[in-house]
Coordinates of C-alpha atoms and ligand atoms in Angstrom, one line a residue:
X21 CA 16.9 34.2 18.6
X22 CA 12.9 33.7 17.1
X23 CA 12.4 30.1 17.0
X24 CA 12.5 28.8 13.1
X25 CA 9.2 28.1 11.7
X26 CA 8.5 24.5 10.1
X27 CA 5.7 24.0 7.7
X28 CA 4.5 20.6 7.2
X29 CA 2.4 20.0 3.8
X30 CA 0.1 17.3 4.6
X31 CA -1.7 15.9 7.8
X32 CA -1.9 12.2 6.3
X33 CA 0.2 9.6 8.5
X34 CA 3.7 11.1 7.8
X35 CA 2.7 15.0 8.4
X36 CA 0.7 14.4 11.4
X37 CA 3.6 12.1 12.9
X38 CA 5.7 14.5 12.4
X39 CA 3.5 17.2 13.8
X40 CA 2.7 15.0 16.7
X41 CA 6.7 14.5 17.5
X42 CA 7.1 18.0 17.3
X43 CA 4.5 19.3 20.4
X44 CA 6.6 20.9 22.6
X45 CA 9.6 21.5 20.4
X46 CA 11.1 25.0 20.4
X47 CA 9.8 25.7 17.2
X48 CA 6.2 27.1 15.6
X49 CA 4.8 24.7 13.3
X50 CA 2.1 25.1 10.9
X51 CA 0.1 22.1 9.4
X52 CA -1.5 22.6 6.0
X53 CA -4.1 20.2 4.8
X54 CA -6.8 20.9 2.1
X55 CA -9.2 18.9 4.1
X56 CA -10.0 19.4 7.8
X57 CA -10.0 16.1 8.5
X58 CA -7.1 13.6 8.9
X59 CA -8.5 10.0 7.3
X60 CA -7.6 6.5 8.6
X61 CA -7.8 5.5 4.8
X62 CA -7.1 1.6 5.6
X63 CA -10.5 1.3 6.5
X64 CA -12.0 3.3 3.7
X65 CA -13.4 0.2 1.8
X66 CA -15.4 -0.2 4.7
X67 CA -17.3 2.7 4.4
X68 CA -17.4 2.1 0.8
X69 CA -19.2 -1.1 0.9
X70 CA -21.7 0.6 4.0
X71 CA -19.8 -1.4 6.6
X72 CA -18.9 1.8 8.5
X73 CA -19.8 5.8 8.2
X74 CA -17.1 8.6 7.6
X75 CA -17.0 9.9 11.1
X76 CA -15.8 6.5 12.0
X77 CA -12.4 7.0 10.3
X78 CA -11.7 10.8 10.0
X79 CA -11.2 13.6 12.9
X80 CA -10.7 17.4 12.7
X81 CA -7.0 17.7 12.3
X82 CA -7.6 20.8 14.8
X83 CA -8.6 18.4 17.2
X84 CA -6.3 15.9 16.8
X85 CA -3.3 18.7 17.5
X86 CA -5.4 20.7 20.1
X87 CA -3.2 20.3 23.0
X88 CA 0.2 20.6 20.6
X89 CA 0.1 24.6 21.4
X90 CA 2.9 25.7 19.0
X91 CA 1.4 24.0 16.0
X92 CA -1.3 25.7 13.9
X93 CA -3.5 23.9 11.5
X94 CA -4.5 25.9 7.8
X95 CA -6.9 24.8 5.8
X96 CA -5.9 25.5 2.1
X97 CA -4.5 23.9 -0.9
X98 CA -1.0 24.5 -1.7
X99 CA -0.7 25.0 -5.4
X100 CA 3.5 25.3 -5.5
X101 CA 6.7 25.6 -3.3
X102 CA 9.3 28.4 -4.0
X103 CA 12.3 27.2 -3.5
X104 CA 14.4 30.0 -3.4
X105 CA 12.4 32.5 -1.5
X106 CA 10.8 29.4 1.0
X107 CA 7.9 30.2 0.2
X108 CA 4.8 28.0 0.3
X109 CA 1.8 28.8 -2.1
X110 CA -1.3 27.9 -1.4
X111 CA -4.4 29.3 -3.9
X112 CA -4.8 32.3 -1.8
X113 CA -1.9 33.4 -0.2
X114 CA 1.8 32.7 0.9
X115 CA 3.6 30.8 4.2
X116 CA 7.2 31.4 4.8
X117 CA 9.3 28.3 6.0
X118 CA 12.7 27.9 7.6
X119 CA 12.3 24.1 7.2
X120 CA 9.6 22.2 5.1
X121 CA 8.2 19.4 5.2
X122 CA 6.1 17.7 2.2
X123 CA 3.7 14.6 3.2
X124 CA 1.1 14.9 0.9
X125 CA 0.5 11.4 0.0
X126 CA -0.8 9.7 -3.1
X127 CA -3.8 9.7 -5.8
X128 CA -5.0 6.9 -8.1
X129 CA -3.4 6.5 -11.2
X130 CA -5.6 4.8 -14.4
X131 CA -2.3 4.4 -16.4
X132 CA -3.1 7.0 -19.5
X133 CA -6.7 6.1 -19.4
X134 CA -7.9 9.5 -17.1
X135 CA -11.4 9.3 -18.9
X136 CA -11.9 5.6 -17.1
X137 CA -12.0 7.9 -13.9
X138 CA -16.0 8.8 -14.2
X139 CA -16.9 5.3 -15.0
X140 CA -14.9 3.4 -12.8
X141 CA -13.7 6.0 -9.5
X142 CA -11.4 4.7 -7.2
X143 CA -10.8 5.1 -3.2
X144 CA -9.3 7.9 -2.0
X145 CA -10.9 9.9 -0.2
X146 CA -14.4 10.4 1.7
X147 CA -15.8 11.3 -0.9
X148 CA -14.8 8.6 -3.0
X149 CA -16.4 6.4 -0.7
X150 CA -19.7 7.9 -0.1
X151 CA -19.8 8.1 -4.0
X152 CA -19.1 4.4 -4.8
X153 CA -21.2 3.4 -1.7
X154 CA -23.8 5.4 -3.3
X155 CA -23.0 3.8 -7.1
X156 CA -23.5 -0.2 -5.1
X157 CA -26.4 0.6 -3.3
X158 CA -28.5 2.2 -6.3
X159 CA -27.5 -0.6 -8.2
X160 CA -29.3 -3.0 -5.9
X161 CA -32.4 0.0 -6.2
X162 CA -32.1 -0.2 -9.8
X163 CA -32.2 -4.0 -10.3
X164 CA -35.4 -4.4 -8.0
X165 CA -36.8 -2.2 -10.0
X166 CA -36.5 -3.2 -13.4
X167 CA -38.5 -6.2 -15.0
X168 CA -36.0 -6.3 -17.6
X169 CA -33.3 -9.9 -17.2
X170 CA -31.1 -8.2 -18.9
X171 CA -30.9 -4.8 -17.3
X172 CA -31.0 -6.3 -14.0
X173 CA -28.1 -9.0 -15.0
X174 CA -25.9 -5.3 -15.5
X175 CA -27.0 -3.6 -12.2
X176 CA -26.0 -7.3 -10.0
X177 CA -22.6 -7.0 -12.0
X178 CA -20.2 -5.3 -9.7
X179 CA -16.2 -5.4 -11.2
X180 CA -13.3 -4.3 -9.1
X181 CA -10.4 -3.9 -11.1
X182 CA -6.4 -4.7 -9.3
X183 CA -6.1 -7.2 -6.6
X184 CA -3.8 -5.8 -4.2
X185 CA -5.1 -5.4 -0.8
X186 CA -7.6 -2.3 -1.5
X187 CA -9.2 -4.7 -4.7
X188 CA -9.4 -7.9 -2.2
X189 CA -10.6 -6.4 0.5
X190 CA -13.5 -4.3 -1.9
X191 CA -14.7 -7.3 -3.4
X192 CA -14.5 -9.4 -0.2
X193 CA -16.7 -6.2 1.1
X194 CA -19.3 -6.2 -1.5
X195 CA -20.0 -9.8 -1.5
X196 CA -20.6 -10.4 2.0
X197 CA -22.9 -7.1 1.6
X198 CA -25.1 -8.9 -1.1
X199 CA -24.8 -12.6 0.5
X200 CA -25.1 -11.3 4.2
X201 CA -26.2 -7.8 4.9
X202 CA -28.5 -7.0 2.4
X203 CA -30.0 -11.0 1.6
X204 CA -33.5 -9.7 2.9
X205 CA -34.4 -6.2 2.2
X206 CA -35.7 -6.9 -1.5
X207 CA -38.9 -8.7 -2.9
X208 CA -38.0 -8.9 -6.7
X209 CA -34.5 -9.7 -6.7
X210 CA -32.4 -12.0 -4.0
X211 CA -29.4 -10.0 -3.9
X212 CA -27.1 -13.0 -3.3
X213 CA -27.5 -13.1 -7.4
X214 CA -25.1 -10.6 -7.5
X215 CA -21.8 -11.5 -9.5
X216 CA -18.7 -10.1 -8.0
X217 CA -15.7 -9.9 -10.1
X218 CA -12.1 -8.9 -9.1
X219 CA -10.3 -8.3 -12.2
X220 CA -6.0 -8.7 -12.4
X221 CA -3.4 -8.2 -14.8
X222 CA -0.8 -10.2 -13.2
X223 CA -0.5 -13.5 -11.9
X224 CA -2.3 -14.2 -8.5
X225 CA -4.1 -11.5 -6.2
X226 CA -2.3 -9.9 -3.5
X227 CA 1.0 -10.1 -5.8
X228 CA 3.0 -8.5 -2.7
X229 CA 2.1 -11.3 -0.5
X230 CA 4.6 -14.3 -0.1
X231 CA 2.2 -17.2 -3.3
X232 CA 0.6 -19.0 0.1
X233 CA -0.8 -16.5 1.2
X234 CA -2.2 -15.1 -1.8
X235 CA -3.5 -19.1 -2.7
X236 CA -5.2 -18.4 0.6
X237 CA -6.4 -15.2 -0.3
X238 CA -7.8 -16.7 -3.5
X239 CA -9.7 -19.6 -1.7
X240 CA -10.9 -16.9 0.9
X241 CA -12.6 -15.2 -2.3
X242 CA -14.0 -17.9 -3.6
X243 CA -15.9 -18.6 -0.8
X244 CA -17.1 -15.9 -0.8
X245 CA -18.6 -16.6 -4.3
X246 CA -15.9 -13.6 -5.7
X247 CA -14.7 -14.4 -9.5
X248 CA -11.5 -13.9 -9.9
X249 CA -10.2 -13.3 -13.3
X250 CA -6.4 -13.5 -13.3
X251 CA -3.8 -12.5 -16.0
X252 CA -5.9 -10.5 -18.1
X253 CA -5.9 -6.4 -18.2
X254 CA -9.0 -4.7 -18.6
X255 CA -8.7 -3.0 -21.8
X256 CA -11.8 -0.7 -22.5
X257 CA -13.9 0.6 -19.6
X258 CA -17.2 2.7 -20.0
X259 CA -20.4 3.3 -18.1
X260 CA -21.9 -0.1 -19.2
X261 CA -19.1 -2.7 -18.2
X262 CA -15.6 -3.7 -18.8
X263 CA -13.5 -5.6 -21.9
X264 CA -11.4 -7.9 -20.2
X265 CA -8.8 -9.3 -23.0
X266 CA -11.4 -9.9 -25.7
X267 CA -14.7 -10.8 -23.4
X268 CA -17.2 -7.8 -22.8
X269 CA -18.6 -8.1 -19.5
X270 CA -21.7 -5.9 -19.0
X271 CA -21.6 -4.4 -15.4
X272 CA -23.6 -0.9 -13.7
X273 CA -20.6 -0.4 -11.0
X274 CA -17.1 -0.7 -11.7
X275 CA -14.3 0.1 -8.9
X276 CA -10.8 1.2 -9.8
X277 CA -8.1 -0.8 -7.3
X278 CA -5.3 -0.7 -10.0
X279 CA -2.8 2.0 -9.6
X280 CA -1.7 4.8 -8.1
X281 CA 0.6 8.6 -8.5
X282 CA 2.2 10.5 -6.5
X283 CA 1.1 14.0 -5.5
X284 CA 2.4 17.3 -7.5
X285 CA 5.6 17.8 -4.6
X286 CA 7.9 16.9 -7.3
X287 CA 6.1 19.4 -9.6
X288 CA 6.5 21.9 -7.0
X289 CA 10.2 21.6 -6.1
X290 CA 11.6 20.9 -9.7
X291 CA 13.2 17.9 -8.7
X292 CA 14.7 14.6 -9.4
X293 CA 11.2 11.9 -9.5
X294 CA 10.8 8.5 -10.1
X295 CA 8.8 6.8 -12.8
X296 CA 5.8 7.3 -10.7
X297 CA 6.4 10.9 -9.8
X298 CA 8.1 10.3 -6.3
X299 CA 10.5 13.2 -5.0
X300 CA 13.7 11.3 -4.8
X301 CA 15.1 12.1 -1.2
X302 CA 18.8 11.0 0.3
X303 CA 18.9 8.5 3.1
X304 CA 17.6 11.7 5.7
X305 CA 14.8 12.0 3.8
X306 CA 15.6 15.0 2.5
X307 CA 15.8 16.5 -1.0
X308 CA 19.5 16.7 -2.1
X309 CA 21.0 20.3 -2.0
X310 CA 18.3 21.4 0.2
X311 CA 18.7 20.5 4.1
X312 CA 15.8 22.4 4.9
X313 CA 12.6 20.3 2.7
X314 CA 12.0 16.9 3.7
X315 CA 9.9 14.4 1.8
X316 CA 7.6 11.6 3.0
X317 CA 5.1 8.9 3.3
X318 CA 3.9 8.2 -0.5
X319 CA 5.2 11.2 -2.0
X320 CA 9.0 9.9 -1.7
X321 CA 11.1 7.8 -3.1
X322 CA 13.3 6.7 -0.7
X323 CA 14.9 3.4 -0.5
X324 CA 15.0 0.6 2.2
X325 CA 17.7 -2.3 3.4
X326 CA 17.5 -4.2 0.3
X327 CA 17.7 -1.0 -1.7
X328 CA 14.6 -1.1 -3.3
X329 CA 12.1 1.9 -2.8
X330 CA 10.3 1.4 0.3
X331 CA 6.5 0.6 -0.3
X332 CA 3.4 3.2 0.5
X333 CA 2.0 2.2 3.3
X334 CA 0.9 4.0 6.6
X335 CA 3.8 2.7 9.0
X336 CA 6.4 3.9 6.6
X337 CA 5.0 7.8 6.6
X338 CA 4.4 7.4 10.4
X339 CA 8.0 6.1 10.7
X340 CA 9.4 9.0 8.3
X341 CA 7.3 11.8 10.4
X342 CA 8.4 10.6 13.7
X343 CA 12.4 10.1 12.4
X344 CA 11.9 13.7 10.7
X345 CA 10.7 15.0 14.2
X346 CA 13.3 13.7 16.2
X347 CA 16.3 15.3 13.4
X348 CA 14.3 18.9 13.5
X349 CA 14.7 18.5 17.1
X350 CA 18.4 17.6 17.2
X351 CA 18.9 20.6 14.6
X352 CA 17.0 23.2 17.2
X353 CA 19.1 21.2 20.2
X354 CA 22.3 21.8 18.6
X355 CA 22.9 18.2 18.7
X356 CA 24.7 15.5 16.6
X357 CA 21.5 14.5 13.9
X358 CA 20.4 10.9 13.8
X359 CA 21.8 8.6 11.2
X360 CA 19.7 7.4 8.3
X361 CA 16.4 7.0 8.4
X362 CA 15.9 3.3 8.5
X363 CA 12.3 1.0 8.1
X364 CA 11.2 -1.4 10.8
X365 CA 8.9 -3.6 8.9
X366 CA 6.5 -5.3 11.4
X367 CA 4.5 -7.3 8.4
X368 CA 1.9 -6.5 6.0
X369 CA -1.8 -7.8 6.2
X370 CA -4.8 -7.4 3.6
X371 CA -8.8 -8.6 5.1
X372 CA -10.9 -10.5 2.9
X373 CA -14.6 -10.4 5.0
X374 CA -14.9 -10.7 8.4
X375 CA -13.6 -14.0 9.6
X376 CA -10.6 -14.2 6.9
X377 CA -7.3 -12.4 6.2
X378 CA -3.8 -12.9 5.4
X379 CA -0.7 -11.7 7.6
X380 CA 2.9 -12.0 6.5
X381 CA 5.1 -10.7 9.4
X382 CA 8.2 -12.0 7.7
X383 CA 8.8 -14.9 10.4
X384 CA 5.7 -15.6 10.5
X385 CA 2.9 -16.1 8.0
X386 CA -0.7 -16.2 9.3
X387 CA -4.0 -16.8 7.0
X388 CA -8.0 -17.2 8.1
X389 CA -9.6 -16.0 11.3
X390 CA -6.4 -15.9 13.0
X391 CA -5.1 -13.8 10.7
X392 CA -8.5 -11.9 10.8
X393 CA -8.5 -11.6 14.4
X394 CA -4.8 -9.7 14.3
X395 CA -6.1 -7.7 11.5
X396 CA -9.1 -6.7 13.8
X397 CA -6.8 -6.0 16.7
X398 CA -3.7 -3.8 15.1
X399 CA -7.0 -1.7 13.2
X400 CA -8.1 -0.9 16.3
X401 CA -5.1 -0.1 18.1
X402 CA -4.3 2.5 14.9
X403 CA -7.3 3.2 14.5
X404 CA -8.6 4.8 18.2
X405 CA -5.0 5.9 18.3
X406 CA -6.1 9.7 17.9
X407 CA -10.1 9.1 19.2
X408 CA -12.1 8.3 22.2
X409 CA -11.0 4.6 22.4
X410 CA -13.9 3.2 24.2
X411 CA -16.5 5.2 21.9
X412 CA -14.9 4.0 18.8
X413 CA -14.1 0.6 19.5
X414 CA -17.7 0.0 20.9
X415 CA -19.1 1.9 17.3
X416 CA -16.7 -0.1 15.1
X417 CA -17.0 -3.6 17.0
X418 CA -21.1 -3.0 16.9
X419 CA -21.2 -2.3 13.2
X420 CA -18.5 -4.5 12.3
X421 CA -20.4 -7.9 14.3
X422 CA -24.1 -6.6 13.1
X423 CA -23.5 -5.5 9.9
X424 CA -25.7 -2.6 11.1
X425 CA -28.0 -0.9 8.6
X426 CA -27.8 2.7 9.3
X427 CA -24.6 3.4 7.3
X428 CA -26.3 1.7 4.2
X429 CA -27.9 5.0 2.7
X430 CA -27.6 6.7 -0.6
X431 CA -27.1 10.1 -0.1
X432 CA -25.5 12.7 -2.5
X433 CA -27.0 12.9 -6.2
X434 CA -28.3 10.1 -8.2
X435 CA -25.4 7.8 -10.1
X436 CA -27.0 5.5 -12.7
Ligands
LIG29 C1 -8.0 2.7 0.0 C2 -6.6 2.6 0.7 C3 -6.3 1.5 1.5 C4 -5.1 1.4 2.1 N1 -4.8 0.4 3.0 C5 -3.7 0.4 3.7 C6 -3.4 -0.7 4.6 O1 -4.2 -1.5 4.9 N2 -2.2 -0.7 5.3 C7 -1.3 0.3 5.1 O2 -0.2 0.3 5.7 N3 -1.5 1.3 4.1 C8 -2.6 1.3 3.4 N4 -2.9 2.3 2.5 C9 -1.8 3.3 2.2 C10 -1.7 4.3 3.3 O3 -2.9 4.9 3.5 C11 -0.7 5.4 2.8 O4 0.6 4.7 2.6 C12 -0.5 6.5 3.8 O5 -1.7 7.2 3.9 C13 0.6 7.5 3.3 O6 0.7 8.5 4.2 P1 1.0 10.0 3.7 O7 1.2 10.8 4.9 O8 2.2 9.9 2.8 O9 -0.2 10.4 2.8 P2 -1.7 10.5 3.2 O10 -2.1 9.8 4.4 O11 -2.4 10.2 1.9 O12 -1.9 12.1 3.5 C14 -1.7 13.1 2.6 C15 -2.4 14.4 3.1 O13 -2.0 15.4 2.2 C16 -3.0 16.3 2.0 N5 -2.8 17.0 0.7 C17 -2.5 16.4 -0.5 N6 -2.3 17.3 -1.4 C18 -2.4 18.5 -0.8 C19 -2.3 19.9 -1.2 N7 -2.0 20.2 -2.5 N8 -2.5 20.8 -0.3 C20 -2.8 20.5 1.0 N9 -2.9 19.3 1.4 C21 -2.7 18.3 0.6 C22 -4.2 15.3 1.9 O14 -5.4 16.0 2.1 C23 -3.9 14.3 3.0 O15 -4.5 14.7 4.2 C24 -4.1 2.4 1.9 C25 -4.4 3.5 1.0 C26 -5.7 3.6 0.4 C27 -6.0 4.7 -0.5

């Protein structure tokens, strides 16, 4: 009998759980990813705001599965699934599947406003962060350099706009990089002028956080001399600052933190989506009247204990590759399939600088440099998860305590 042939979509945290579970199985599995790289995107603000360099957070996706021998890793975009024939499309050819599975995550979403995207980018990808790392640093370039108050006002003025944990942690990020990092490498401007603003629609910053914790997260922030602007939406957006309500606030770099979409998998299958484009999946995380295509990670829809959809975060898709794994290999076994896939939530936590962070574990709620220290630790532990532990940890600890300056350079063209 040829062994079936399993195509996973994706090589975020669900696919490459899943690919992961599956080394060794008695089937050939092909990863597709459009990059080559498999990002720890947790840490991405980080090398946004220069704290640490790309090679810190990604690795080859070939090398991460090298000693998986019946999985093969393709490069290429897939463009559309075809149902009927199980056929994967990618821009240049087609992949056959027996079973599929899509993980391919999430991308910002500026709610009906696409053309904010150029003005104000948000965090993504690599490249995302190299660019806005590029857009803060010039600013600082580009105030030193001009005599003009005014001018220089606009290039100090840095806006993040949503305060969930990606908007807290950026802001945190950039002020302790004009307060701390960068206080003496200019003459004509001290870059501790800078005026960081966190913009937010709703009610209080981190809005999924239990109110103490995002109090604490607030008074974190303004320590850290961060403006928070709460209960206001930003309504116009363009390359020289923001309209919050009715007051224009000129600013050179503007960071989107607000919202974000599914990928195209429901586009591809035809299928049942939520209002933010999820593929609706049944309680085996599979699409309904199809056994053989899986869902996961941010691109699903699926729903937890208290039957609300479960949130997109990196232990869910991990959890969702690794239960997927283990059914494919009951399938192959001949054996009775798991039941439901089902959530263990071990707590969420958000960083705001480097000796404050909240943690809410459910039992337990932690805020400060307790909570910072956790933070530090479970990073780590996910983070050298698929690296050389000692060379990372070493790297990451060393940037992270010295705020070292060799990750702060513009590279890539010229932004303002
Ligand atoms: C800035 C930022 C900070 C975050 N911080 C946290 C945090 O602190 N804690 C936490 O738990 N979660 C955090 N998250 C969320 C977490 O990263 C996601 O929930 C998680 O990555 C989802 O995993 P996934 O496998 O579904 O998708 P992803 O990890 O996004 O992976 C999707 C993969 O699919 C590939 N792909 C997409 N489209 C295609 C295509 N058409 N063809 C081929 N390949 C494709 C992509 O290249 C990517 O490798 C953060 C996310 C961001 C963006």
């Amino acid at each position: 009998m040829s062994r079936p042939h399993i195509v996973i979509v994706g090589a975020g945290f669900g696919g490459l759980s899943a690919a992961h579970s599956l080394a060794g199985a008695a089937a050939d599995v092909t990863v597709i990813d459009r990059r080559n790289y498999h990002l720890f995107q947790p840490l991405l603000y980080q090398v946004a705001t220069a704290g640490l360099s790309p090679a810190q957070i990604a690795q080859p996706i070939r090398s991460i599965l090298r000693k998986a021998s019946n999985v093969r890793v393709v490069m290429g975009r897939v463009t559309g699934v075809d149902r009927q024939r199980r056929i994967v499309k990618l821009e240049d050819r087609e992949i056959a599947y027996d079973t599929l599975v899509l993980a391919t995550g999430a991308r910002h979403a500026y709610f009906g406003h696409d053309e904010w995207e150029s003005v104000a980018p948000a965090l993504k990808n690599i490249d995302d962060a190299t660019g806005i790392r590029r857009r803060i640093l010039s600013a600082f370039e580009q105030a030193e350099q001009t005599d003009d108050p005014e001018a220089r006002r606009r290039f100090l003025t840095f806006v993040v706009i949503g305060a969930g944990p990606t908007g807290v942690e950026m802001a945190g990020a950039i002020a302790e990089l004009a307060h701390v990092a960068l206080r003496y490498d200019f003459r004509a401007i001290n870059p501790r002028d800078a005026r960081i603003v966190l913009v937010e629609g709703g009610p209080r910053v981190l809005a999924a956080f239990p109110p103490q914790l995002s109090e604490s997260a607030l008074r974190s922030l303004k320590r850290l001399h961060v403006e928070v602007r709460l209960g206001k939406p930003v309504s116009e957006c363009d390359e020289r600052g923001v309209t919050i309500d009715d007051e224009r606030l000129e600013a050179a770099t503007i960071v989107w933190a607000a919202g974000v979409a599914s990928s195209s998998a429901s586009k591809w299958l035809g299928v049942e989506k939520d209002r933010v484009g999820r593929v609706v999946v049944g309680p085996d995380l599979t699409v309904p009247g199809h056994p053989e295509i899986f869902v996961i990670g941010d691109t699903a829809h699926a729903l937890g204990p208290n039957g609300q959809p479960l949130p997109g975060l990196a232990p869910v898709a991990k959890q969702q590759g690794a239960y997927v794994a283990r059914l494919l290999r009951a399938r192959i076994a001949g054996r009775t399939a798991p039941g439901p896939f089902r959530y263990r939530d071990y707590g969420a936590m958000a960083t705001i600088g480097r000796r404050a962070a909240v943690a809410d574990f459910g039992w337990l709620k932690v805020d400060g440099t307790l909570a910072w220290l956790l933070w530090g630790m479970i990073h780590i532990t996910f983070l050298i998860g698929f690296r050389n532990r000692f060379v990372v940890l070493f790297d990451w600890l060393w940037s992270y305590a010295t705020f070292q300056s060799g990750v702060r350079l513009i590279t890539g063209p010229d932004s303002h």
